[in-house]
Short mmCIF file of C-alpha atoms and ligand atoms in Angstrom, two decimals:
data_model
loop_
_atom_site.label_atom_id
_atom_site.label_comp_id
_atom_site.label_asym_id
_atom_site.label_seq_id
_atom_site.Cartn_x
_atom_site.Cartn_y
_atom_site.Cartn_z
CA UNK A 553 0.00 0.00 0.00
CA UNK A 554 1.60 3.23 -1.14
CA UNK A 555 0.12 6.59 -0.19
CA UNK A 556 1.19 9.99 -1.52
CA UNK A 557 0.01 13.09 0.38
CA UNK A 558 -0.30 16.14 -1.85
CA UNK A 559 -0.60 19.87 -1.13
CA UNK A 560 0.50 22.99 -3.03
CA UNK A 561 4.06 23.60 -1.82
CA UNK A 562 4.94 20.30 -0.10
CA UNK A 563 6.39 22.22 2.84
CA UNK A 564 3.41 22.65 5.23
CA UNK A 565 0.36 20.40 5.00
CA UNK A 566 1.52 17.29 3.13
CA UNK A 567 4.76 16.84 5.14
CA UNK A 568 2.59 17.18 8.28
CA UNK A 569 0.23 14.49 6.99
CA UNK A 570 3.18 12.28 6.06
CA UNK A 571 4.68 12.67 9.56
CA UNK A 572 1.39 12.10 11.39
CA UNK A 573 0.60 9.07 9.25
CA UNK A 574 4.10 7.66 9.68
CA UNK A 575 3.60 7.66 13.47
CA UNK A 576 0.18 5.98 13.12
CA UNK A 577 1.54 3.36 10.72
CA UNK A 578 4.41 2.60 13.11
CA UNK A 579 1.98 2.38 16.03
CA UNK A 580 -0.13 -0.10 14.06
CA UNK A 581 2.95 -2.20 13.23
CA UNK A 582 2.39 -1.62 9.52
CA UNK A 583 5.78 -0.14 8.54
CA UNK A 584 6.44 -3.10 6.27
CA UNK A 585 3.18 -2.83 4.37
CA UNK A 586 2.44 0.89 4.12
CA UNK A 587 4.77 3.27 2.26
CA UNK A 588 4.33 7.02 2.56
CA UNK A 589 5.61 10.04 0.65
CA UNK A 590 4.45 13.60 0.03
CA UNK A 591 4.64 16.01 -2.90
CA UNK A 592 3.37 19.38 -4.08
CA UNK A 593 1.43 20.38 -7.17
CA UNK A 594 3.65 23.50 -7.40
CA UNK A 595 7.39 23.69 -7.96
CA UNK A 596 8.35 26.83 -6.00
CA UNK A 597 9.74 25.02 -2.96
CA UNK A 598 11.30 21.97 -4.61
CA UNK A 599 14.29 20.85 -2.52
CA UNK A 600 13.22 22.79 0.59
CA UNK A 601 12.75 21.23 4.03
CA UNK A 602 9.37 21.51 5.78
CA UNK A 603 8.30 25.05 6.77
CA UNK A 604 9.75 25.97 10.19
CA UNK A 605 6.28 26.81 11.54
CA UNK A 606 4.88 23.41 10.56
CA UNK A 607 7.97 21.69 11.97
CA UNK A 608 7.65 23.58 15.25
CA UNK A 609 4.00 22.59 15.77
CA UNK A 610 4.79 18.98 14.90
CA UNK A 611 7.74 18.93 17.30
CA UNK A 612 5.55 20.32 20.08
CA UNK A 613 3.30 17.30 19.46
CA UNK A 614 6.26 14.93 19.63
CA UNK A 615 6.95 14.49 15.96
CA UNK A 616 9.85 15.44 13.73
CA UNK A 617 9.01 16.33 10.12
CA UNK A 618 11.59 15.50 7.50
CA UNK A 619 12.03 15.19 3.76
CA UNK A 620 12.61 17.69 0.97
CA UNK A 621 9.86 19.13 -1.18
CA UNK A 622 9.28 17.67 -4.62
CA UNK A 623 6.65 18.17 -7.30
CA UNK A 624 4.04 15.59 -8.29
CA UNK A 625 4.86 13.77 -11.53
CA UNK A 626 2.73 11.65 -13.88
CA UNK A 627 4.70 8.60 -12.71
CA UNK A 628 3.23 9.06 -9.22
CA UNK A 629 -0.11 7.83 -10.54
CA UNK A 630 1.57 4.48 -11.31
CA UNK A 631 3.76 4.29 -8.22
CA UNK A 632 1.05 5.03 -5.63
CA UNK A 633 -2.22 3.32 -4.76
CA UNK A 634 -3.71 6.44 -3.25
CA UNK A 635 -3.00 10.15 -3.88
CA UNK A 636 -4.49 12.12 -0.99
CA UNK A 637 -5.05 15.84 -1.66
CA UNK A 638 -5.17 18.37 1.19
CA UNK A 639 -7.73 20.64 -0.47
CA UNK A 640 -10.01 20.76 -3.46
CA UNK A 641 -7.60 22.88 -5.51
CA UNK A 642 -4.89 20.24 -5.02
CA UNK A 643 -7.40 17.56 -6.04
CA UNK A 644 -8.34 19.50 -9.16
CA UNK A 645 -4.65 19.76 -10.14
CA UNK A 646 -4.14 16.04 -9.57
CA UNK A 647 -7.19 15.16 -11.65
CA UNK A 648 -5.85 17.38 -14.42
CA UNK A 649 -2.64 15.30 -14.48
CA UNK A 650 -4.47 11.96 -14.55
CA UNK A 651 -4.70 9.63 -17.50
CA UNK A 652 -7.89 7.62 -17.47
CA UNK A 653 -10.36 6.37 -14.88
CA UNK A 654 -7.95 4.04 -13.04
CA UNK A 655 -5.68 6.96 -12.18
CA UNK A 656 -8.58 9.24 -11.31
CA UNK A 657 -9.93 6.64 -8.88
CA UNK A 658 -6.73 6.90 -6.83
CA UNK A 659 -7.27 10.60 -6.07
CA UNK A 660 -8.98 11.39 -2.76
CA UNK A 661 -9.37 14.29 -0.31
CA UNK A 662 -7.76 13.82 3.11
CA UNK A 663 -10.77 14.99 5.10
CA UNK A 664 -12.99 12.37 3.43
CA UNK A 665 -11.29 9.99 5.87
CA UNK A 666 -12.13 12.02 9.01
CA UNK A 667 -14.60 9.82 10.93
CA UNK A 668 -16.19 12.91 12.48
CA UNK A 669 -16.59 14.31 8.98
CA UNK A 670 -15.85 17.84 7.93
CA UNK A 671 -19.44 18.51 6.95
CA UNK A 672 -19.38 20.81 3.95
CA UNK A 673 -15.80 21.79 4.65
CA UNK A 674 -13.45 19.27 3.10
CA UNK A 675 -10.32 21.40 2.77
CA UNK A 676 -7.30 21.47 5.06
CA UNK A 677 -6.80 25.25 4.80
CA UNK A 678 -3.55 26.57 3.37
CA UNK A 679 -1.65 28.00 6.38
CA UNK A 680 1.27 29.55 4.47
CA UNK A 681 0.23 33.23 4.45
CA UNK A 682 -2.01 33.07 7.52
CA UNK A 683 -1.46 33.57 11.24
CA UNK A 684 0.64 31.05 13.13
CA UNK A 685 -2.46 29.49 14.71
CA UNK A 686 -3.24 28.11 11.25
CA UNK A 687 -0.54 25.51 11.70
CA UNK A 688 -2.16 24.20 14.89
CA UNK A 689 -5.46 23.90 13.04
CA UNK A 690 -3.76 22.08 10.17
CA UNK A 691 -2.19 19.61 12.58
CA UNK A 692 -5.53 18.92 14.31
CA UNK A 693 -7.40 18.40 11.02
CA UNK A 694 -4.65 16.18 9.63
CA UNK A 695 -4.50 14.11 12.82
CA UNK A 696 -8.27 13.49 12.83
CA UNK A 697 -8.35 12.49 9.16
CA UNK A 698 -5.24 10.28 9.38
CA UNK A 699 -6.81 8.40 12.29
CA UNK A 700 -9.66 7.51 9.93
CA UNK A 701 -7.27 6.64 7.12
CA UNK A 702 -5.24 4.20 9.26
CA UNK A 703 -8.49 2.56 10.41
CA UNK A 704 -9.59 2.02 6.81
CA UNK A 705 -6.19 0.60 5.91
CA UNK A 706 -6.27 -1.75 8.92
CA UNK A 707 -9.79 -2.84 8.04
CA UNK A 708 -8.67 -3.63 4.49
CA UNK A 709 -11.13 -1.13 3.08
CA UNK A 710 -8.60 0.45 0.74
CA UNK A 711 -6.82 -1.08 -2.25
P1 4NP B 1135 1.53 23.83 1.58
O1 4NP B 1135 1.60 25.38 1.91
O2 4NP B 1135 0.81 23.69 0.25
O3 4NP B 1135 0.71 23.27 2.71
O4 4NP B 1135 2.95 23.31 1.56
C1 4NP B 1135 2.08 26.32 0.99
C2 4NP B 1135 3.43 26.53 0.85
C3 4NP B 1135 3.89 27.49 -0.02
C4 4NP B 1135 2.99 28.24 -0.75
C5 4NP B 1135 1.64 28.03 -0.61
C6 4NP B 1135 1.18 27.06 0.26
N1 4NP B 1135 3.46 29.25 -1.61
O5 4NP B 1135 2.63 29.94 -2.21
O6 4NP B 1135 4.67 29.42 -1.78
#
């Protein structure tokens, strides 16, 4: 099972989701069966480490974020079973890059997996230009949705 988390810059939301999910996968003893990466639809931050504000919030919650930003490529639709977008704009970009229904079926929104549901609101908001509190909100939303995602993986409900 290979999961790619996707946001715009690959320095705030998707590295957070990758880090949160990595901890959940380890806790579930699934390191050998679940592979995780993250990427951005944009190229501005390629090669950069996670945003210091995202890293600081994650560290305060006991988690180190790592990795360097990269951009999504068409090959990702072959390499991964699931491409999980942080917001609807990211999903739109991913769907634009897809070839055919099999690839489109791999594209999901992160908050679809939140067991509490986001109601109408399915986006993890972009925290980059906002106040610092935005990074706390991102972490909370990502944590809730990833808890649902790991449950679905454990239950064998995903490909
Ligand atoms: P991310 O946040 O998509 O969660 O990594 C952003 C990072 C950078 C930019 C926008 C969003 N930017 O415009 O440079």
